[in-house]
């Protein structure tokens, strides 16, 4: 498969790439791409790790699975390709952003501009069968992405981890809360946003933390 990943991640994740579970995972994913429709496209599989280098990580926004509809998934959590309708969860993220910091990203659902500023938009599972949500869970991706989260926590300082919903919040055990800021709330999904996501102000909290630690803030405007 033709995949792209930043050299800095290749270095820090080398031990994971050499482990038996990852070798089995690669074989599984290659086969899935060969026998059916899988998202995102292979070249975008590691997009989160390509657009945001390990050295640049300031913020981690954790999702669960890639979108499983046509032309949606682009390797970044919550993000869709340009020209694709903004999904409901991202619409709610934008509503909270406008309320929190006054930024309106309209109909642009491509979050690659955030990634290039140091926002790691990481799904716990990096691939999915077309139209089959969760179809590639428990195949090894979670072990790999957990290792990435732990590496960030162990090797970096003053990172903001944004954990939306119960699934993401389970990852808090991987994060050192003394060194880092953990921002938790309900998930932005229409099924839960009214139960604590709206009003949680993750964007201003993020930039306040970065300012406090003399780091460049994120320009959330796309």
Coordinates of N, CA and C in Angstrom, one line a residue:
X1 N 0.8 -1.2 0.0 CA 0.0 0.0 0.0 C 0.9 1.3 0.0
X2 N 0.4 2.2 -0.7 CA 1.1 3.5 -0.8 C 0.7 4.4 0.3
X3 N 1.4 4.4 1.5 CA 1.0 5.2 2.6 C 2.1 6.2 2.9
X4 N 1.6 7.3 3.5 CA 2.6 8.4 3.9 C 2.5 8.6 5.4
X5 N 3.6 8.7 6.0 CA 3.7 9.0 7.5 C 5.0 9.8 7.7
X6 N 4.9 10.8 8.6 CA 6.0 11.7 8.8 C 7.2 11.0 9.4
X7 N 8.4 11.3 9.0 CA 9.6 10.6 9.5 C 9.7 10.6 11.0
X8 N 9.2 11.7 11.7 CA 9.3 11.8 13.2 C 8.5 10.7 13.8
X9 N 7.3 10.3 13.2 CA 6.5 9.2 13.8 C 7.1 7.9 13.5
X10 N 7.7 7.7 12.3 CA 8.4 6.5 12.0 C 9.5 6.2 13.0
X11 N 10.1 7.2 13.5 CA 11.2 7.0 14.5 C 10.6 6.6 15.9
X12 N 9.6 7.3 16.3 CA 9.1 7.1 17.7 C 8.2 5.8 17.8
X13 N 7.6 5.4 16.6 CA 6.7 4.3 16.6 C 7.4 3.0 16.1
X14 N 8.7 3.1 15.8 CA 9.4 1.9 15.2 C 9.2 0.6 16.0
X15 N 9.2 0.7 17.3 CA 9.0 -0.5 18.1 C 7.6 -1.1 17.8
X16 N 6.6 -0.3 17.6 CA 5.3 -0.8 17.4 C 5.2 -1.4 16.0
X17 N 5.8 -0.8 15.0 CA 5.8 -1.4 13.7 C 6.4 -2.8 13.6
X18 N 7.4 -3.0 14.5 CA 8.1 -4.3 14.5 C 7.4 -5.4 15.3
X19 N 6.3 -5.0 16.0 CA 5.6 -6.0 16.9 C 4.7 -6.9 16.1
X20 N 4.5 -8.2 16.6 CA 3.7 -9.2 15.9 C 2.3 -8.7 15.6
X21 N 1.7 -8.0 16.6 CA 0.3 -7.6 16.3 C 0.2 -6.6 15.1
X22 N 1.2 -5.8 15.0 CA 1.2 -4.8 13.9 C 1.4 -5.5 12.5
X23 N 2.3 -6.5 12.5 CA 2.5 -7.3 11.3 C 1.2 -7.9 10.9
X24 N 0.5 -8.5 11.8 CA -0.8 -9.2 11.5 C -1.8 -8.1 11.1
X25 N -1.8 -7.0 11.7 CA -2.7 -5.9 11.3 C -2.5 -5.5 9.9
X26 N -1.3 -5.3 9.5 CA -0.9 -4.9 8.2 C -1.4 -5.9 7.1
X27 N -1.2 -7.2 7.4 CA -1.7 -8.2 6.5 C -3.2 -8.2 6.4
X28 N -3.9 -8.0 7.5 CA -5.4 -7.9 7.5 C -5.9 -6.7 6.7
X29 N -5.3 -5.5 6.9 CA -5.7 -4.3 6.2 C -5.4 -4.4 4.7
X30 N -4.3 -4.9 4.4 CA -4.0 -5.1 2.9 C -5.0 -6.0 2.3
X31 N -5.3 -7.1 2.9 CA -6.3 -8.0 2.4 C -7.7 -7.3 2.2
X32 N -8.1 -6.5 3.2 CA -9.4 -5.9 3.2 C -9.5 -4.9 2.0
X33 N -8.4 -4.2 1.8 CA -8.4 -3.3 0.7 C -8.5 -4.0 -0.7
X34 N -7.9 -5.2 -0.7 CA -7.9 -6.0 -2.0 C -9.3 -6.6 -2.3
X35 N -10.0 -7.0 -1.2 CA -11.2 -7.7 -1.5 C -12.5 -6.9 -1.4
X36 N -12.4 -5.6 -1.0 CA -13.6 -4.8 -0.9 C -13.3 -3.3 -0.8
X37 N -14.3 -2.6 -0.5 CA -14.1 -1.1 -0.4 C -13.8 -0.7 1.1
X38 N -12.7 -0.1 1.3 CA -12.3 0.3 2.6 C -11.9 1.8 2.6
X39 N -12.3 2.5 3.7 CA -11.9 3.9 3.9 C -11.0 4.1 5.1
X40 N -10.2 5.2 5.0 CA -10.0 6.1 3.9 C -9.1 5.4 2.8
X41 N -8.9 6.1 1.7 CA -8.0 5.6 0.7 C -6.6 5.3 1.3
X42 N -5.9 4.3 0.8 CA -4.6 3.9 1.4 C -3.7 5.1 1.6
X43 N -3.6 6.0 0.6 CA -2.6 7.1 0.7 C -3.0 8.0 1.9
X44 N -4.2 8.0 2.4 CA -4.6 8.8 3.5 C -4.7 8.1 4.8
X45 N -4.4 6.8 4.8 CA -4.5 6.0 6.0 C -3.9 6.6 7.2
X46 N -2.6 7.1 7.1 CA -1.9 7.7 8.2 C -1.8 9.2 8.1
X47 N -2.8 9.8 7.5 CA -2.9 11.2 7.3 C -2.6 12.0 8.6
X48 N -3.2 11.5 9.7 CA -3.1 12.2 11.0 C -1.6 12.3 11.4
X49 N -0.9 11.2 11.1 CA 0.5 11.1 11.4 C 1.4 11.7 10.4
X50 N 0.9 12.1 9.2 CA 1.7 12.7 8.2 C 1.6 14.2 8.2
X51 N 0.4 14.8 8.4 CA 0.2 16.2 8.4 C 0.6 16.9 9.7
X52 N 0.6 16.1 10.8 CA 1.0 16.6 12.1 C 2.2 15.8 12.6
X53 N 3.4 16.3 12.6 CA 4.6 15.5 13.0 C 4.5 15.3 14.5
X54 N 5.3 14.4 15.0 CA 5.4 14.1 16.5 C 5.9 15.3 17.2
X55 N 6.9 16.0 16.6 CA 7.5 17.1 17.2 C 6.5 18.3 17.4
X56 N 5.6 18.4 16.5 CA 4.6 19.5 16.4 C 3.4 19.3 17.3
X57 N 3.1 18.2 17.8 CA 1.9 17.9 18.4 C 1.7 18.8 19.6
X58 N 0.6 19.6 19.6 CA 0.2 20.4 20.7 C -1.2 20.0 21.3
X59 N -2.0 19.4 20.4 CA -3.4 19.1 20.8 C -3.7 17.7 20.2
X60 N -4.4 16.9 20.9 CA -4.9 15.6 20.4 C -6.4 15.6 20.5
X61 N -7.1 15.4 19.4 CA -8.6 15.3 19.4 C -8.8 13.8 18.9
X62 N -9.4 13.0 19.9 CA -9.6 11.6 19.6 C -11.0 11.2 19.1
X63 N -11.0 10.6 18.0 CA -12.2 10.0 17.5 C -12.2 8.5 17.6
X64 N -13.2 7.8 17.1 CA -13.3 6.3 17.3 C -13.0 5.6 16.0
X65 N -13.8 5.9 14.9 CA -13.7 5.3 13.6 C -13.7 6.3 12.5
X66 N -13.1 5.9 11.3 CA -13.3 6.8 10.2 C -14.8 6.8 9.7
X67 N -15.2 7.8 9.0 CA -16.5 7.8 8.4 C -16.5 6.7 7.4
X68 N -17.7 6.0 7.2 CA -17.7 4.9 6.3 C -18.6 5.1 5.1
X69 N -18.9 6.4 4.8 CA -19.6 6.8 3.6 C -18.6 7.2 2.5
X70 N -19.1 7.2 1.2 CA -18.2 7.5 0.1 C -17.6 8.9 0.2
X71 N -16.3 9.0 -0.1 CA -15.6 10.3 -0.2 C -15.5 11.0 1.1
X72 N -15.9 10.5 2.3 CA -15.9 11.2 3.5 C -14.5 11.1 4.2
X73 N -14.1 9.9 4.6 CA -12.9 9.8 5.4 C -11.7 10.2 4.7
X74 N -10.9 11.0 5.5 CA -9.6 11.5 4.9 C -8.4 11.3 5.9
X75 N -8.6 10.4 6.8 CA -7.5 10.0 7.7 C -7.4 10.9 9.0
X76 N -8.3 11.9 9.1 CA -8.3 12.8 10.2 C -9.6 12.7 11.0
X77 N -9.6 12.5 12.3 CA -10.8 12.3 13.1 C -11.7 13.5 12.9
X78 N -13.0 13.3 12.7 CA -14.1 14.3 12.5 C -14.1 15.0 11.2
X79 N -13.0 14.9 10.5 CA -12.8 15.7 9.2 C -13.4 14.9 8.0
X80 N -13.8 15.7 7.0 CA -14.2 15.2 5.7 C -13.5 15.9 4.6
X81 N -13.5 15.3 3.4 CA -12.9 16.0 2.3 C -13.7 17.3 1.9
X82 N -12.9 18.2 1.3 CA -13.6 19.4 0.8 C -14.7 19.1 -0.2
X83 N -15.8 19.8 -0.1 CA -16.9 19.6 -0.9 C -17.9 18.5 -0.4
X84 N -17.5 17.8 0.6 CA -18.4 16.8 1.2 C -19.3 17.5 2.3
X85 N -20.5 17.2 2.4 CA -21.4 17.8 3.5 C -20.8 17.5 4.8
X86 N -20.9 18.6 5.7 CA -20.3 18.5 7.0 C -21.2 17.5 7.9
X87 N -20.6 16.5 8.4 CA -21.4 15.5 9.2 C -22.0 16.1 10.5
X88 N -23.0 15.5 11.1 CA -23.7 16.1 12.2 C -22.8 16.4 13.4
X89 N -21.9 15.5 13.8 CA -21.0 15.7 14.9 C -20.1 17.0 14.7
X90 N -19.6 17.1 13.4 CA -18.7 18.2 13.1 C -19.5 19.5 13.1
X91 N -20.8 19.4 12.6 CA -21.6 20.6 12.7 C -21.8 21.1 14.1
X92 N -21.9 20.2 15.1 CA -22.0 20.5 16.5 C -20.7 21.1 17.0
X93 N -19.6 20.5 16.6 CA -18.3 21.1 16.9 C -18.2 22.5 16.5
X94 N -18.7 22.8 15.3 CA -18.6 24.1 14.8 C -19.6 25.1 15.5
X95 N -20.7 24.6 15.9 CA -21.6 25.4 16.7 C -21.0 25.8 18.1
X96 N -20.3 24.8 18.7 CA -19.7 25.1 20.0 C -18.5 26.1 19.8
X97 N -17.8 25.9 18.7 CA -16.7 26.8 18.4 C -17.1 28.2 18.2
X98 N -18.3 28.4 17.5 CA -18.8 29.7 17.3 C -19.2 30.4 18.6
X99 N -19.9 29.6 19.4 CA -20.3 30.1 20.7 C -19.1 30.4 21.6
X100 N -18.1 29.5 21.5 CA -16.9 29.6 22.4 C -16.0 30.8 22.0
X101 N -15.6 30.8 20.7 CA -14.6 31.8 20.3 C -15.0 32.6 19.1
X102 N -16.2 32.5 18.6 CA -16.7 33.3 17.6 C -16.2 32.9 16.2
X103 N -15.6 31.8 16.0 CA -15.2 31.3 14.7 C -16.3 30.5 14.0
X104 N -16.5 30.8 12.7 CA -17.5 30.1 11.9 C -16.8 29.5 10.7
X105 N -16.7 28.2 10.6 CA -16.1 27.5 9.5 C -17.1 27.1 8.4
X106 N -18.3 27.5 8.6 CA -19.3 27.3 7.5 C -19.4 25.9 7.1
X107 N -19.3 25.7 5.8 CA -19.5 24.4 5.2 C -18.2 23.7 4.8
X108 N -17.1 24.2 5.3 CA -15.8 23.5 5.1 C -15.5 22.5 6.2
X109 N -15.6 21.2 5.9 CA -15.3 20.2 6.9 C -13.9 19.6 6.8
X110 N -13.0 20.1 6.0 CA -11.7 19.6 5.9 C -10.8 20.3 7.0
X111 N -10.4 19.5 8.0 CA -9.7 20.0 9.2 C -8.2 19.9 9.0
X112 N -7.7 19.7 7.8 CA -6.2 19.6 7.6 C -5.5 20.8 8.0
X113 N -6.2 22.0 8.0 CA -5.5 23.2 8.5 C -5.2 23.2 9.9
X114 N -6.0 22.5 10.7 CA -5.7 22.3 12.1 C -4.5 21.4 12.3
X115 N -4.6 20.3 11.5 CA -3.5 19.3 11.7 C -2.1 19.9 11.4
X116 N -2.0 20.8 10.4 CA -0.8 21.4 10.1 C -0.3 22.4 11.2
X117 N -1.1 22.7 12.1 CA -0.7 23.6 13.2 C -0.4 22.8 14.5
X118 N -0.5 21.5 14.4 CA -0.1 20.7 15.6 C -1.3 20.0 16.3
X119 N -2.4 19.9 15.6 CA -3.6 19.2 16.2 C -3.6 17.8 15.6
X120 N -3.3 16.8 16.4 CA -3.4 15.4 16.0 C -4.8 14.9 16.0
X121 N -5.4 14.8 14.8 CA -6.8 14.4 14.7 C -6.8 12.8 14.5
X122 N -6.8 12.1 15.7 CA -6.5 10.7 15.7 C -7.8 9.9 16.0
X123 N -8.1 9.0 15.0 CA -9.1 7.9 15.3 C -8.4 6.8 15.9
X124 N -9.1 6.1 16.9 CA -8.6 4.9 17.6 C -8.4 3.8 16.6
X125 N -9.3 3.7 15.6 CA -9.2 2.7 14.5 C -9.1 3.5 13.2
X126 N -8.1 3.1 12.4 CA -7.7 3.9 11.3 C -8.4 3.5 10.0
X127 N -9.1 2.4 9.9 CA -9.7 1.9 8.7 C -11.1 1.4 9.0
X128 N -12.0 1.3 8.0 CA -13.3 0.8 8.1 C -13.8 0.3 6.8
X129 N -14.6 -0.8 6.8 CA -15.3 -1.2 5.6 C -16.4 -0.2 5.2
X130 N -16.5 0.0 3.9 CA -17.6 0.9 3.4 C -19.0 0.5 4.0
X131 N -19.6 1.5 4.5 CA -21.0 1.3 5.0 C -21.1 0.3 6.2
X132 N -20.0 0.0 6.9 CA -20.0 -0.9 8.0 C -19.3 -0.3 9.2
X133 N -19.9 0.5 9.9 CA -19.3 1.2 11.1 C -18.7 0.2 12.1
X134 N -17.5 0.5 12.5 CA -16.9 -0.4 13.5 C -16.3 -1.7 13.0
X135 N -16.3 -1.9 11.7 CA -16.0 -3.2 11.1 C -14.5 -3.5 11.3
X136 N -13.6 -2.6 11.6 CA -12.2 -2.9 11.8 C -11.8 -2.7 13.2
X137 N -12.7 -2.6 14.1 CA -12.3 -2.5 15.5 C -11.8 -3.9 16.0
X138 N -11.0 -3.8 17.0 CA -10.4 -5.0 17.7 C -9.6 -5.9 16.7
X139 N -8.9 -5.2 15.8 CA -8.0 -5.9 14.9 C -6.5 -5.6 15.1
X140 N -6.3 -4.6 16.0 CA -5.0 -4.2 16.4 C -4.8 -2.7 16.3
X141 N -5.7 -2.0 15.6 CA -5.5 -0.5 15.5 C -5.5 0.1 16.9
X142 N -6.4 -0.3 17.8 CA -6.5 0.3 19.1 C -5.1 0.2 19.9
X143 N -4.5 -0.9 19.8 CA -3.2 -1.1 20.4 C -2.2 -0.1 19.9
X144 N -2.2 0.1 18.6 CA -1.3 1.0 17.9 C -1.5 2.4 18.3
X145 N -2.8 2.9 18.3 CA -3.1 4.3 18.6 C -3.0 4.5 20.1
X146 N -3.2 3.5 20.9 CA -3.0 3.7 22.4 C -1.5 3.9 22.6
X147 N -0.6 3.2 21.9 CA 0.8 3.4 22.0 C 1.2 4.8 21.6
X148 N 0.6 5.3 20.6 CA 0.9 6.7 20.1 C 0.5 7.7 21.2
X149 N -0.7 7.5 21.8 CA -1.1 8.4 22.8 C -0.2 8.4 24.0
X150 N 0.2 7.2 24.4 CA 1.2 7.0 25.5 C 2.5 7.7 25.2
X151 N 3.0 7.5 24.0 CA 4.3 8.2 23.6 C 4.2 9.7 23.8
X152 N 3.1 10.3 23.3 CA 2.9 11.7 23.4 C 2.9 12.1 24.9
X153 N 2.2 11.4 25.7 CA 2.1 11.7 27.1 C 3.5 11.6 27.8
X154 N 4.2 10.6 27.5 CA 5.5 10.3 28.1 C 6.6 11.2 27.6
X155 N 6.6 11.5 26.3 CA 7.8 12.2 25.8 C 7.6 13.7 25.5
X156 N 6.4 14.2 25.7 CA 6.1 15.6 25.4 C 5.5 16.3 26.7
X157 N 5.5 17.6 26.7 CA 5.0 18.4 27.8 C 3.9 19.3 27.3
X158 N 2.9 19.6 28.2 CA 1.9 20.6 27.9 C 1.0 20.4 26.7
X159 N 0.7 19.1 26.4 CA -0.2 18.8 25.4 C -1.6 18.8 25.9
X160 N -2.6 19.3 25.1 CA -4.0 19.2 25.4 C -4.6 18.0 24.7
X161 N -5.3 17.2 25.5 CA -6.0 16.0 25.0 C -7.5 16.3 25.2
X162 N -8.2 16.3 24.0 CA -9.6 16.6 24.0 C -10.3 15.2 23.8
X163 N -11.0 14.8 24.9 CA -11.7 13.5 24.9 C -13.2 13.7 25.0
X164 N -13.9 13.5 23.9 CA -15.3 13.7 23.8 C -16.0 12.3 23.8
X165 N -16.8 12.2 24.8 CA -17.6 10.9 24.9 C -16.9 9.8 25.7
X166 N -17.7 8.8 26.1 CA -17.2 7.7 27.0 C -16.1 7.0 26.4
X167 N -16.1 6.7 25.1 CA -15.0 5.9 24.4 C -13.7 6.6 24.6
X168 N -13.7 7.9 24.2 CA -12.4 8.7 24.2 C -12.0 8.9 25.7
X169 N -12.9 9.0 26.6 CA -12.5 9.3 28.0 C -11.8 8.1 28.6
X170 N -12.1 6.9 28.1 CA -11.4 5.7 28.6 C -9.9 5.8 28.4
X171 N -9.5 6.6 27.4 CA -8.0 6.8 27.1 C -7.3 7.7 28.1
X172 N -8.0 8.3 29.0 CA -7.4 9.2 30.0 C -6.4 8.4 30.8
X173 N -6.5 7.1 31.0 CA -5.6 6.4 31.8 C -4.2 6.3 31.2
X174 N -4.1 6.7 29.9 CA -2.8 6.7 29.2 C -2.1 8.0 29.3
X175 N -2.7 9.0 29.9 CA -2.2 10.4 29.9 C -1.8 10.8 31.3
X176 N -0.7 11.5 31.3 CA -0.2 12.0 32.6 C -0.9 13.4 32.8
X177 N -1.9 13.5 33.8 CA -2.6 14.7 34.0 C -1.8 15.8 34.7
X178 N -0.6 15.5 35.2 CA 0.3 16.5 35.8 C 0.9 17.3 34.7
X179 N 1.4 16.7 33.7 CA 2.1 17.3 32.6 C 1.2 18.0 31.5
X180 N 0.0 17.4 31.4 CA -0.9 17.7 30.3 C -2.2 18.2 30.7
X181 N -3.0 18.8 29.8 CA -4.4 19.2 30.1 C -5.3 18.2 29.4
X182 N -6.2 17.7 30.2 CA -7.2 16.7 29.7 C -8.6 17.4 29.7
X183 N -9.1 17.6 28.6 CA -10.4 18.3 28.4 C -11.5 17.2 28.1
X184 N -12.4 17.0 29.0 CA -13.4 16.0 28.7 C -14.8 16.5 28.7
X185 N -15.7 16.0 27.9 CA -17.1 16.4 27.8 C -17.9 15.3 27.1
X186 N -19.2 15.5 27.0 CA -20.0 14.6 26.2 C -19.5 14.7 24.8
X187 N -19.9 13.7 24.0 CA -19.6 13.6 22.6 C -20.4 14.7 21.8
X188 N -19.9 15.2 20.7 CA -20.6 16.2 19.9 C -21.7 15.6 19.0
X189 N -21.9 14.3 19.1 CA -23.0 13.7 18.3 C -24.3 14.3 18.7
X190 N -25.3 14.4 17.8 CA -26.6 14.9 18.1 C -27.3 14.1 19.2
X191 N -26.9 12.9 19.4 CA -27.5 12.1 20.5 C -27.0 12.5 21.9
X192 N -25.9 13.2 22.0 CA -25.4 13.5 23.3 C -24.9 15.0 23.5
X193 N -24.8 15.8 22.4 CA -24.3 17.1 22.5 C -24.9 18.0 23.6
X194 N -26.2 17.8 23.8 CA -27.0 18.6 24.7 C -26.7 18.2 26.2
X195 N -26.0 17.1 26.4 CA -25.7 16.6 27.7 C -24.3 17.0 28.2
X196 N -23.8 18.1 27.8 CA -22.5 18.5 28.3 C -21.5 18.9 27.3
X197 N -21.7 18.7 26.0 CA -20.8 19.1 25.0 C -20.9 20.6 24.8
X198 N -22.2 21.1 24.5 CA -22.4 22.5 24.3 C -22.1 23.2 25.6
X199 N -21.3 24.2 25.5 CA -20.9 25.0 26.7 C -19.6 24.5 27.3
X200 N -19.0 23.5 26.8 CA -17.7 22.9 27.4 C -16.5 23.7 27.0
X201 N -16.6 24.6 26.0 CA -15.5 25.6 25.6 C -14.1 24.9 25.4
X202 N -14.0 23.9 24.7 CA -12.7 23.3 24.5 C -11.7 24.1 23.7
X203 N -12.2 25.0 22.9 CA -11.3 25.7 22.0 C -10.6 26.9 22.8
X204 N -11.4 27.6 23.6 CA -10.8 28.6 24.4 C -9.9 28.0 25.5
X205 N -10.3 26.9 26.0 CA -9.5 26.2 27.0 C -8.1 25.8 26.4
X206 N -8.2 25.3 25.2 CA -6.9 24.9 24.5 C -6.0 26.1 24.3
X207 N -6.5 27.2 23.8 CA -5.6 28.3 23.5 C -5.2 29.0 24.8
X208 N -6.0 29.0 25.8 CA -5.6 29.6 27.1 C -4.4 28.8 27.7
X209 N -4.5 27.5 27.6 CA -3.4 26.6 28.1 C -2.1 26.8 27.3
X210 N -2.2 26.9 26.0 CA -1.1 27.1 25.1 C -0.4 28.5 25.5
X211 N -1.2 29.5 25.6 CA -0.7 30.8 26.0 C 0.0 30.8 27.3
X212 N -0.6 30.1 28.3 CA -0.1 30.0 29.6 C 1.3 29.3 29.6
X213 N 1.6 28.5 28.6 CA 2.9 27.8 28.6 C 3.7 28.3 27.4
X214 N 3.4 29.5 27.0 CA 4.3 30.2 26.0 C 4.4 29.4 24.7
X215 N 3.3 28.8 24.3 CA 3.2 28.1 23.0 C 2.3 28.8 22.1
X216 N 2.5 28.7 20.8 CA 1.7 29.4 19.8 C 0.3 28.8 19.8
X217 N -0.7 29.6 19.8 CA -2.1 29.2 19.9 C -2.6 28.6 18.5
X218 N -3.7 27.9 18.5 CA -4.3 27.3 17.3 C -5.2 28.3 16.7
X219 N -5.0 28.6 15.4 CA -6.0 29.4 14.6 C -7.1 28.4 14.1
X220 N -8.2 28.4 14.7 CA -9.3 27.5 14.4 C -10.0 27.8 13.1
X221 N -9.8 29.0 12.6 CA -10.5 29.4 11.4 C -9.9 28.6 10.2
X222 N -10.7 28.0 9.4 CA -10.2 27.2 8.3 C -10.3 28.0 7.0

